[in-house]
Short mmCIF file of C-alpha atoms and ligand atoms in Angstrom, two decimals:
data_model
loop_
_atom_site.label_atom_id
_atom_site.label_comp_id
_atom_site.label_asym_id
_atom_site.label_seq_id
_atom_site.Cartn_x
_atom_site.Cartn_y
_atom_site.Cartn_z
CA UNK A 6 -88.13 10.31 -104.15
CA UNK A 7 -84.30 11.12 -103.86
CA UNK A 8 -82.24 9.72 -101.04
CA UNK A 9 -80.29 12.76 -99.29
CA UNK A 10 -76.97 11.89 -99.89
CA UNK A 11 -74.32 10.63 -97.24
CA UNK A 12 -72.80 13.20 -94.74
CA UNK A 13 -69.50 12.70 -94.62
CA UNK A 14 -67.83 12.08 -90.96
CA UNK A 15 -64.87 14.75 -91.96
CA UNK A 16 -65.11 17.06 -95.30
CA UNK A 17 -61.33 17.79 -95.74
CA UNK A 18 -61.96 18.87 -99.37
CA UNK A 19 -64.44 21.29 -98.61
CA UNK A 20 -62.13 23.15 -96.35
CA UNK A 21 -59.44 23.31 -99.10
CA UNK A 22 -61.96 24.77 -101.58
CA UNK A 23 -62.19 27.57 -98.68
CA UNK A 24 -58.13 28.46 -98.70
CA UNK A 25 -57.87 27.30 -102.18
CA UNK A 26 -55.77 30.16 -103.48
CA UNK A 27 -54.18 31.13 -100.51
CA UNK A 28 -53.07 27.66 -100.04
CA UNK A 29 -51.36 27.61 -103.71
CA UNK A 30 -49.49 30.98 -103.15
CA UNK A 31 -47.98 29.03 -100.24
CA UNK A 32 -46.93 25.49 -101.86
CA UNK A 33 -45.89 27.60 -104.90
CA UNK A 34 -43.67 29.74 -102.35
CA UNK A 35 -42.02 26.69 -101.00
CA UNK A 36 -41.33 24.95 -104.93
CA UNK A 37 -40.13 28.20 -106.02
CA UNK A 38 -37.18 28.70 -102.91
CA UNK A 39 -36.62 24.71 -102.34
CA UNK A 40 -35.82 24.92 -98.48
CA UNK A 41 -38.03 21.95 -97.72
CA UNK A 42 -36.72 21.07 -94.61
CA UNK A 43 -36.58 23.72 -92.21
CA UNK A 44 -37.05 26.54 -95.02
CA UNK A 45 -38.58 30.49 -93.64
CA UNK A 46 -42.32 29.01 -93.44
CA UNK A 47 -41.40 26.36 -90.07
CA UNK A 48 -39.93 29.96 -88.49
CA UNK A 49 -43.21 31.05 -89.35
CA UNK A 50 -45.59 28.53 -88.09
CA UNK A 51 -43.89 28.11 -85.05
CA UNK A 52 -43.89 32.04 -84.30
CA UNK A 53 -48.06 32.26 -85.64
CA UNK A 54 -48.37 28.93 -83.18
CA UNK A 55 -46.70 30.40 -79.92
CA UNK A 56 -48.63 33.50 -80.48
CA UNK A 57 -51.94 31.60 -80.86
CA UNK A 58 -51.75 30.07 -77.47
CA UNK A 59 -49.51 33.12 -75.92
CA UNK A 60 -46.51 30.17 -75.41
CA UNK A 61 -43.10 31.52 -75.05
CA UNK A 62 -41.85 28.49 -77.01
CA UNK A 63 -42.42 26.52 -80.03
CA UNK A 64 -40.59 23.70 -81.70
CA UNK A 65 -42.37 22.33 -84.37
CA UNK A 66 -41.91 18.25 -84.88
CA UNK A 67 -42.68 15.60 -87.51
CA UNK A 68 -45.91 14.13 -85.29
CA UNK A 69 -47.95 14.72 -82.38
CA UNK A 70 -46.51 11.29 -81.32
CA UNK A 71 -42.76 12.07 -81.76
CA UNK A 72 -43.82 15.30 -79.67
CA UNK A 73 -44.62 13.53 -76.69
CA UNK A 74 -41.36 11.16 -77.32
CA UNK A 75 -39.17 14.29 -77.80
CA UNK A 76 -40.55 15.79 -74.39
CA UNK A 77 -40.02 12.89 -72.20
CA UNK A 78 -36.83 12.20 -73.55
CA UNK A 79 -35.59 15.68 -72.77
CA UNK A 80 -36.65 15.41 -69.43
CA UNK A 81 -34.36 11.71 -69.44
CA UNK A 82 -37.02 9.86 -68.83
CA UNK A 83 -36.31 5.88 -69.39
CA UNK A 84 -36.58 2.35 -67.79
CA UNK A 85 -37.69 2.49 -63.67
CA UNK A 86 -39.68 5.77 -64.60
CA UNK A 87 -43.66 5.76 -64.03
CA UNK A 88 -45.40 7.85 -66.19
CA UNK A 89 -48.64 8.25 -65.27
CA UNK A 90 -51.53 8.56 -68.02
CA UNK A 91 -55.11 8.36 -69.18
CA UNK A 92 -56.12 4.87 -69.73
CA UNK A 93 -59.02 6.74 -72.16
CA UNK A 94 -57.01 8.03 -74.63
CA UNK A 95 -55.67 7.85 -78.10
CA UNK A 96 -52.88 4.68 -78.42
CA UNK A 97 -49.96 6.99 -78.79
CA UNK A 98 -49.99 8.72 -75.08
CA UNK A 99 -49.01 5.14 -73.90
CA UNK A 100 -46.85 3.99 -76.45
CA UNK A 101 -44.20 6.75 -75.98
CA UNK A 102 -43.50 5.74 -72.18
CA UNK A 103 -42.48 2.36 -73.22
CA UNK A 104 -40.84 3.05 -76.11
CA UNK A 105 -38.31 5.18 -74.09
CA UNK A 106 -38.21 1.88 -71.29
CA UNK A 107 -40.30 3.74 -69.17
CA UNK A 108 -43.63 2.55 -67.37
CA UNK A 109 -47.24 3.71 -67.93
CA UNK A 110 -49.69 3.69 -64.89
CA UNK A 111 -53.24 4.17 -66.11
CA UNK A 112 -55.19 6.71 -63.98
CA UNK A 113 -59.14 6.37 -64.97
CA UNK A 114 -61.12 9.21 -65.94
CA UNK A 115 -64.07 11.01 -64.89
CA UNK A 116 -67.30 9.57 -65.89
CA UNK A 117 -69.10 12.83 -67.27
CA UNK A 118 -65.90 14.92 -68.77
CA UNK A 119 -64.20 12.05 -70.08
CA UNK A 120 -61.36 13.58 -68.97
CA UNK A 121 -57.98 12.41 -66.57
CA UNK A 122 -59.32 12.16 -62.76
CA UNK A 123 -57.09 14.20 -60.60
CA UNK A 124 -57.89 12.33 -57.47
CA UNK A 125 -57.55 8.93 -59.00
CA UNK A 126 -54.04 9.99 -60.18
CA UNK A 127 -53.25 11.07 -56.10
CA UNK A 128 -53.98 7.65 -55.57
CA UNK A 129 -51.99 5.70 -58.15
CA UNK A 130 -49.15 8.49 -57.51
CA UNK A 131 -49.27 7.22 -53.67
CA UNK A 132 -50.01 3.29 -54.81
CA UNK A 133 -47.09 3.54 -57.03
CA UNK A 134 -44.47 5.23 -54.19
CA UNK A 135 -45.89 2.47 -51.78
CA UNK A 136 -44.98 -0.55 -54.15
CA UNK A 137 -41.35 1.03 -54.42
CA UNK A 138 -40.61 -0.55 -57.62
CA UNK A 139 -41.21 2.36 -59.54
CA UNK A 140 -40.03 6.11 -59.45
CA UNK A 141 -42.96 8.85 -60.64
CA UNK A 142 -41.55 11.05 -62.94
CA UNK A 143 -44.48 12.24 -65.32
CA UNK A 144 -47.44 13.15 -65.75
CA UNK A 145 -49.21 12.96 -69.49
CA UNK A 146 -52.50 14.67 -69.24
CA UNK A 147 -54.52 14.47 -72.10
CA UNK A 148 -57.20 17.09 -73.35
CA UNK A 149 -59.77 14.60 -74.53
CA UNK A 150 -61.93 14.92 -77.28
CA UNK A 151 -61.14 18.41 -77.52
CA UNK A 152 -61.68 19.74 -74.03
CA UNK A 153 -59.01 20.89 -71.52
CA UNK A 154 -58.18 18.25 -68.99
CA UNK A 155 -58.55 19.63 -65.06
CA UNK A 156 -55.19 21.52 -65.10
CA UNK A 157 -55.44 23.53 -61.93
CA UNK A 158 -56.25 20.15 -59.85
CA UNK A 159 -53.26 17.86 -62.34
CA UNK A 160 -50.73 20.37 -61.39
CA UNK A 161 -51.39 20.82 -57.87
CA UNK A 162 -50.93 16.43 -57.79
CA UNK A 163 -48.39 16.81 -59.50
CA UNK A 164 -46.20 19.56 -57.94
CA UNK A 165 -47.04 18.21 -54.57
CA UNK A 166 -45.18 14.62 -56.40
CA UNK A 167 -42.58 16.65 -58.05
CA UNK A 168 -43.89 15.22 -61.72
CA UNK A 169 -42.94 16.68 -64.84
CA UNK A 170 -46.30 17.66 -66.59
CA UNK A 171 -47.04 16.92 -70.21
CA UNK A 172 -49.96 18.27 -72.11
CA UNK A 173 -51.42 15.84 -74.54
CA UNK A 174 -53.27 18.41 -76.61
CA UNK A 175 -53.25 16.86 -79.90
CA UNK A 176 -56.70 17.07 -80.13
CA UNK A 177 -57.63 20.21 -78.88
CA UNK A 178 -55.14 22.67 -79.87
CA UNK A 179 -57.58 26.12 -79.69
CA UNK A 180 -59.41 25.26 -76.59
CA UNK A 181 -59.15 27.48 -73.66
CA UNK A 182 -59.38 27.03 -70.14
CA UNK A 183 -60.16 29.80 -67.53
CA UNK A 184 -60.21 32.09 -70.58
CA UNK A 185 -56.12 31.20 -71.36
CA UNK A 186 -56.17 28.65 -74.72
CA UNK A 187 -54.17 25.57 -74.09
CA UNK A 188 -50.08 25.60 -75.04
CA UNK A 189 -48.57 26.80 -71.34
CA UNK A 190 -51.08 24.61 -68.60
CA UNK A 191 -48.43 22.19 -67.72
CA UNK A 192 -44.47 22.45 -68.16
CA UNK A 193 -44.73 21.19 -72.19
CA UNK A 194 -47.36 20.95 -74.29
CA UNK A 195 -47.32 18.38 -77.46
CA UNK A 196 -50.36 18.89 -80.28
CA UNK A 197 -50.41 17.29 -83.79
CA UNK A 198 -51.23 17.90 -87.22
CA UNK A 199 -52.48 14.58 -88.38
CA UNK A 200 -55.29 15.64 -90.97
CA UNK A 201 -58.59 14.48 -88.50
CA UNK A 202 -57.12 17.05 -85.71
CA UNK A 203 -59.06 20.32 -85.28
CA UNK A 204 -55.47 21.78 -87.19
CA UNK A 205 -54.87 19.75 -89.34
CA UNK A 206 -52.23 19.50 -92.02
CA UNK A 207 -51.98 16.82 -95.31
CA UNK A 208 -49.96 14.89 -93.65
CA UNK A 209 -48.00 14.26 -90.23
CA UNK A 210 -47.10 17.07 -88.23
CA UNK A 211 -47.37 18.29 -84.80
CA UNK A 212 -45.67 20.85 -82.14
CA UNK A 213 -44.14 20.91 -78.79
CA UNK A 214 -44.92 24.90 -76.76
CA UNK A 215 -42.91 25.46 -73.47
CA UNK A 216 -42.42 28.44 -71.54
CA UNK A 217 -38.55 27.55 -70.79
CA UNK A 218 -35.87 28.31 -73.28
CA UNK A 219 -33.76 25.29 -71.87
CA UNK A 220 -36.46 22.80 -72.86
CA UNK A 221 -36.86 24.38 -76.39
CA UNK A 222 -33.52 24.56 -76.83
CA UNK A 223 -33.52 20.66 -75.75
CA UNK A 224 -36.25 20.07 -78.49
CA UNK A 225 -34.76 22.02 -81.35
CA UNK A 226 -31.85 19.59 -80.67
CA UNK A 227 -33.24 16.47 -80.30
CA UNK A 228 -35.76 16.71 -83.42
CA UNK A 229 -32.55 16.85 -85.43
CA UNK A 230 -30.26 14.03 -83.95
CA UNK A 231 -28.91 15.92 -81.06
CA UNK A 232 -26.92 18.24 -83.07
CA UNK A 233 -25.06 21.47 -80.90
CA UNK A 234 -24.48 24.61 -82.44
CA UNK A 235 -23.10 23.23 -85.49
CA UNK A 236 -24.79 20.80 -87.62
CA UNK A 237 -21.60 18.03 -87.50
CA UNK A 238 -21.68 18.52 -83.29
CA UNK A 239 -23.89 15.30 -81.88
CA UNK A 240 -24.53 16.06 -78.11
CA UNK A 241 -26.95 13.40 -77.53
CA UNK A 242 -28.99 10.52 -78.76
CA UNK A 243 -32.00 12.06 -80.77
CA UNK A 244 -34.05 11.57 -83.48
CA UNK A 245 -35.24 12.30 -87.21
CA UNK A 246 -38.36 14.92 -85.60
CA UNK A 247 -38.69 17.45 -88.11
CA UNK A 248 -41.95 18.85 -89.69
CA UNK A 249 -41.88 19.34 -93.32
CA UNK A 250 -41.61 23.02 -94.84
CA UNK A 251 -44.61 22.22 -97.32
CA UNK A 252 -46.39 20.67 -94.06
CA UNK A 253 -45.95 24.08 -92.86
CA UNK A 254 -46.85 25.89 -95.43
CA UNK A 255 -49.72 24.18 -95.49
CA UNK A 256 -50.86 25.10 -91.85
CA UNK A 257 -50.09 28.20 -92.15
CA UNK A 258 -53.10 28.93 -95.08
CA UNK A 259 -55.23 26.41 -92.43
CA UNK A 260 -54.57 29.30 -89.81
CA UNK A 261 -56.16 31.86 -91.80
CA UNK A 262 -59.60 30.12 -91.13
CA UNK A 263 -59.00 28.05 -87.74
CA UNK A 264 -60.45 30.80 -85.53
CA UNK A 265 -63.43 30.67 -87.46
CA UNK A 266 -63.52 27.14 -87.90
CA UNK A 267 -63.50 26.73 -83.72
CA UNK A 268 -66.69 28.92 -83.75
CA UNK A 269 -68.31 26.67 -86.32
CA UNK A 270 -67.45 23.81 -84.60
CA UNK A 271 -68.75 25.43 -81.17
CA UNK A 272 -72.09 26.14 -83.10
CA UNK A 273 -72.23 22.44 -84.27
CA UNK A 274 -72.24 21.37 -80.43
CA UNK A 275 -74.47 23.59 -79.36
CA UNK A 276 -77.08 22.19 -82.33
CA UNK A 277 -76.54 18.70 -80.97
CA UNK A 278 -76.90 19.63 -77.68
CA UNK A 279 -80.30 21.30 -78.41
CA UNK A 280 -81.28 18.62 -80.70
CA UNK A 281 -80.07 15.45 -78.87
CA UNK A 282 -80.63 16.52 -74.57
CA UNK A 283 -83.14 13.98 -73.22
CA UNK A 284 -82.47 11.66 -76.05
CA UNK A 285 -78.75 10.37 -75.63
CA UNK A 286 -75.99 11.61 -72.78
CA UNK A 287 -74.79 14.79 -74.34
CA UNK A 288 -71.19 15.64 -73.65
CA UNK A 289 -70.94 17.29 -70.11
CA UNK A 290 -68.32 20.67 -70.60
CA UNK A 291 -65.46 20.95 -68.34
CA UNK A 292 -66.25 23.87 -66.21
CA UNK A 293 -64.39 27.48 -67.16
CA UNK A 294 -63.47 26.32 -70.75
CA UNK A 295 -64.28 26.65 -74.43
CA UNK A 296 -63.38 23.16 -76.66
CA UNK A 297 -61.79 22.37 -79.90
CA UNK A 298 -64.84 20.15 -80.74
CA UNK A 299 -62.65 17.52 -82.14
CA UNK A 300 -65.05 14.55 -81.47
CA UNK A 301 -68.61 15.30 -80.40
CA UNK A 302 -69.18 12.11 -78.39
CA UNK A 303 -72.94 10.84 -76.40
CA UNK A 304 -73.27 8.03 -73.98
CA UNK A 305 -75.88 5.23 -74.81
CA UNK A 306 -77.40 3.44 -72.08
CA UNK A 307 -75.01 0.13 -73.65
CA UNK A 308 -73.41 -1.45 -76.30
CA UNK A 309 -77.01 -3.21 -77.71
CA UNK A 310 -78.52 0.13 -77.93
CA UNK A 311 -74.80 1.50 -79.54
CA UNK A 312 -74.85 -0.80 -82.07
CA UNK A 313 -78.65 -0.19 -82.80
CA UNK A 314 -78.16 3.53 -83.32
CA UNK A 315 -74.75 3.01 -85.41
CA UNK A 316 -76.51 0.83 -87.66
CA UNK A 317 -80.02 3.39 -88.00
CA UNK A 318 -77.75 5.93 -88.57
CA UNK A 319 -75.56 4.02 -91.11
CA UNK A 320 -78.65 3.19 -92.91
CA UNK A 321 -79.96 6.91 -92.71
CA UNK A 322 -76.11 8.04 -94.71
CA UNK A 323 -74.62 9.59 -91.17
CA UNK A 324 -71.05 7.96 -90.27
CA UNK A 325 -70.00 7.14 -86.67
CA UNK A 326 -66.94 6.31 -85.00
CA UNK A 327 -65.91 4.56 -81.87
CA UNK A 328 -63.26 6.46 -79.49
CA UNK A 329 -62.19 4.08 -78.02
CA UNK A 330 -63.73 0.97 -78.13
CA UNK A 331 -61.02 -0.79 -75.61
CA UNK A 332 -59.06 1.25 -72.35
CA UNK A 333 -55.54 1.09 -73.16
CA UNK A 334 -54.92 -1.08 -70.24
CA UNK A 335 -57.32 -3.69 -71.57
CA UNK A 336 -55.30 -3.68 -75.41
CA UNK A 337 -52.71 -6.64 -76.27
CA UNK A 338 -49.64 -4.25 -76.07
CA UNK A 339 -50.15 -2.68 -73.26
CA UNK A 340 -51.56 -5.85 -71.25
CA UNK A 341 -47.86 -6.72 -69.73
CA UNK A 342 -46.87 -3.36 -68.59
CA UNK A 343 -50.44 -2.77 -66.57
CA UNK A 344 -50.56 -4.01 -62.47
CA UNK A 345 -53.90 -5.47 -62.78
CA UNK A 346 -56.06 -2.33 -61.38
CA UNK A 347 -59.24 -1.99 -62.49
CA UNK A 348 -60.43 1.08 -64.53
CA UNK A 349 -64.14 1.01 -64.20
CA UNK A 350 -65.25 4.54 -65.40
CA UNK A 351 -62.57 4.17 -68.70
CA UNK A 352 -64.31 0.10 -68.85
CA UNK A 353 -67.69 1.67 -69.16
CA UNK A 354 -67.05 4.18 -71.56
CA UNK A 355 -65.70 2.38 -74.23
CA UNK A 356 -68.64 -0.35 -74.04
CA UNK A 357 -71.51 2.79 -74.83
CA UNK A 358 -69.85 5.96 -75.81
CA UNK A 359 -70.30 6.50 -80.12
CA UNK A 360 -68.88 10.14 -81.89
CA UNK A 361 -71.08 11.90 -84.16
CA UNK A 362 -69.63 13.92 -87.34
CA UNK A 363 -68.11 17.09 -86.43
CA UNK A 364 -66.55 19.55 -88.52
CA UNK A 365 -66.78 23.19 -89.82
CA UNK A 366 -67.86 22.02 -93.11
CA UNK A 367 -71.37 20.54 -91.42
CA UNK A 368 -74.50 22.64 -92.06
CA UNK A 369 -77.61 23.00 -90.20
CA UNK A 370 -79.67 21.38 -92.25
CA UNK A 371 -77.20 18.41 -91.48
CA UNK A 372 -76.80 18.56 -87.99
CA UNK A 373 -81.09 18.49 -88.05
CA UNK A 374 -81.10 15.38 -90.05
CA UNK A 375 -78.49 14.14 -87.83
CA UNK A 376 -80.86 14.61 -84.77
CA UNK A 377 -83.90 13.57 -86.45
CA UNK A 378 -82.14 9.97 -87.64
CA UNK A 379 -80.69 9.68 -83.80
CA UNK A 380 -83.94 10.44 -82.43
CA UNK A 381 -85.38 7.82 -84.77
CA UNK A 382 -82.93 4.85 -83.82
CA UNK A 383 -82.74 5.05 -79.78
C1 PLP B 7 -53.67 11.90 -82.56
C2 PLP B 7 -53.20 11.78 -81.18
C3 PLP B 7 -51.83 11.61 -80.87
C4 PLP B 7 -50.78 11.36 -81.90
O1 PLP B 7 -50.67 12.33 -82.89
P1 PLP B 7 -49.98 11.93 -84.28
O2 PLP B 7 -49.73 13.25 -84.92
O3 PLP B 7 -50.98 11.08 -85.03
O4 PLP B 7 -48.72 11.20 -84.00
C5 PLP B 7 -51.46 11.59 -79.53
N1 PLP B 7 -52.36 11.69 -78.55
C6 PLP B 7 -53.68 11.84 -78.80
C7 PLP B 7 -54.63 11.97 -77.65
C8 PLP B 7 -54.15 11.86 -80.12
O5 PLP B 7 -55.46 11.98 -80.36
#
């Protein structure tokens, strides 16, 4: 008897064999006229981009972390400023606040989206005004997992608090929400390129998408050290932001097969869902909205029965992961600049959620064995 070999949790060479020789006409493009940073294919991407998501804007940027740095620091945003974040989340969403002096306040999230809890974030909004020690300045909404946060009921919070709202979509660049995809739900929108992302690149990328020129304008400047209209002009303190032109090149041959990619990934969750309802918590969908599918994530009664499954399923050849096995408030570097609240809902999570592989590359025939070996192990 043969053992089925292991499925892998992402298959990026698979998905290069599928743009294999549109991909080569591109890198040989960019070897052949030399502009590698900010040669014809950046102009490119970041027109394809901003027509993707209908944006008005976009400024393409060396990460999906430096975009969120690049947007706050337009907006001046520095030490006495709250910023006011997921405490679910990927490390970078917190890590750019302080970095600029500024202060994250960790709103919780809602137990069956995963995503940032609009009414907890009225409350920490009014906590913080109350305590006086702190201004609010910003909101970072994040799109978790590859769903849209709630941004009807985030922007209403925040308009009524005069916040400046920040879109963490850097994972789920290509979801929609009330059939508009996600680039122009809150004043800027940040989304990277690091290979694991729905669009991904071979290497570090990301993008910032606004619908005001002043902004982009802003963020042209600041990803190349503040220069004005002439490269030798230095306006203000920026940074080294830029996204490759073979980085670029490179996304643009991924766009040829991203639409259809989303759809595979759509199917994928809709297997597990059939497959896995009854048997684990099955990611609930945030009403009115199609996802990216970065991370296909189910909820285990607790952390025994997590590790049981992770270790069936290792033994069965099907990879896990852990997102996030620790709330940001609860991690070492972030332990100082937290007031003590607690977070239950992001607490809970982290102790029984577990991601499943996702990506285009999956067939059925894995996503059954996937099921079967899950079914096996709970
Ligand atoms: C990946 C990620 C980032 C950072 O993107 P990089 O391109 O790796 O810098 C920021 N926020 C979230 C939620 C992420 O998942």
């Amino acid at each position: 008897m043969t053992e089925a070999p292991p499925i892998p949790f992402l298959d990026l060479k698979a998905q290069q064999a599928r743009i294999a020789v549109d991909l080569r006409k591109r890198l040989d493009a960019v070897l052949a006229h030399c502009q590698f940073i900010l040669g014809p294919e950046v102009v490119e991407l970041e027109q394809r981009l901003a027509a993707f998501c209908g944006a008005a804007h976009c400024v393409s940027v060396s990460s999906g972390t430096d975009a969120l740095q690049i947007a706050l620091m337009a907006e001046g945003i520095g030490a006495g400023d709250a910023v006011f974040l997921p405490a679910f989340t990927y490390t970078a969403t917190a890590e750019v606040p302080l970095v600029l002096g500024a202060t994250p306040v960790f709103v919780d999230v809602d137990p069956r989206t995963f995503q940032i809890d609009p009414a907890h974030l009225a409350l920490r909004v009014a906590e913080t005004r109350r305590s006086g020690r702190l201004r609010p300045r910003a909101l970072i909404g994040v799109d978790l997992f590859g769903q849209p946060a709630d941004w009807p009921a985030l922007r209403a919070v925040a308009a009524a608090e005069g916040l400046f709202t920040l879109d963490d979509c850097a994972q789920s660049f290509g979801a929609t929400l009330g059939g508009v995809p996600l680039g122009t739900a809150a004043d800027a929108t940040a989304t990277s390129f690091f290979p694991s992302k729905p669009l991904g690149g071979y290497g570090d990328g990301g993008a910032l998408f606004t619908e005001s020129a002043e902004r982009a304008a802003l963020y042209r400047s600041l990803r190349t050290h503040g220069e004005g209209t002439t490269r030798y002009e230095v306006l203000r303190t920026g940074m080294n932001g830029r996204l490759d032109t073979l980085q670029a090149a490179v996304l643009l041959s991924k766009l040829t097969v991203f639409a259809e990619e989303l759809q595979a990934r759509a199917r994928i969750a809709a297997a597990y869902d059939a497959g896995l309802a009854g048997v684990v918590g099955i990611p609930a969908r945030v009403p009115g909205s199609t996802s990216a599918w970065a991370i296909y994530a189910v909820l285990l009664p607790d952390t025994a029965a997590r590790e049981r499954l992770q270790a069936g399923l290792r033994a069965a050849g099907v990879p896990t992961a852990i997102y996030y096995p620790r709330p940001l408030h609860a991690q070492p570097a972030y332990r100082a600049a937290h007031d003590g609240t607690a977070l239950p809902v992001s607490e809970d999570l982290a102790t029984r959620i577990l991601a499943l592989p996702i990506h285009p590359d999956l067939t059925e025939a894995d996503v059954a064995r996937i099921c079967a070996a899950v079914r096996a192990n709970v």
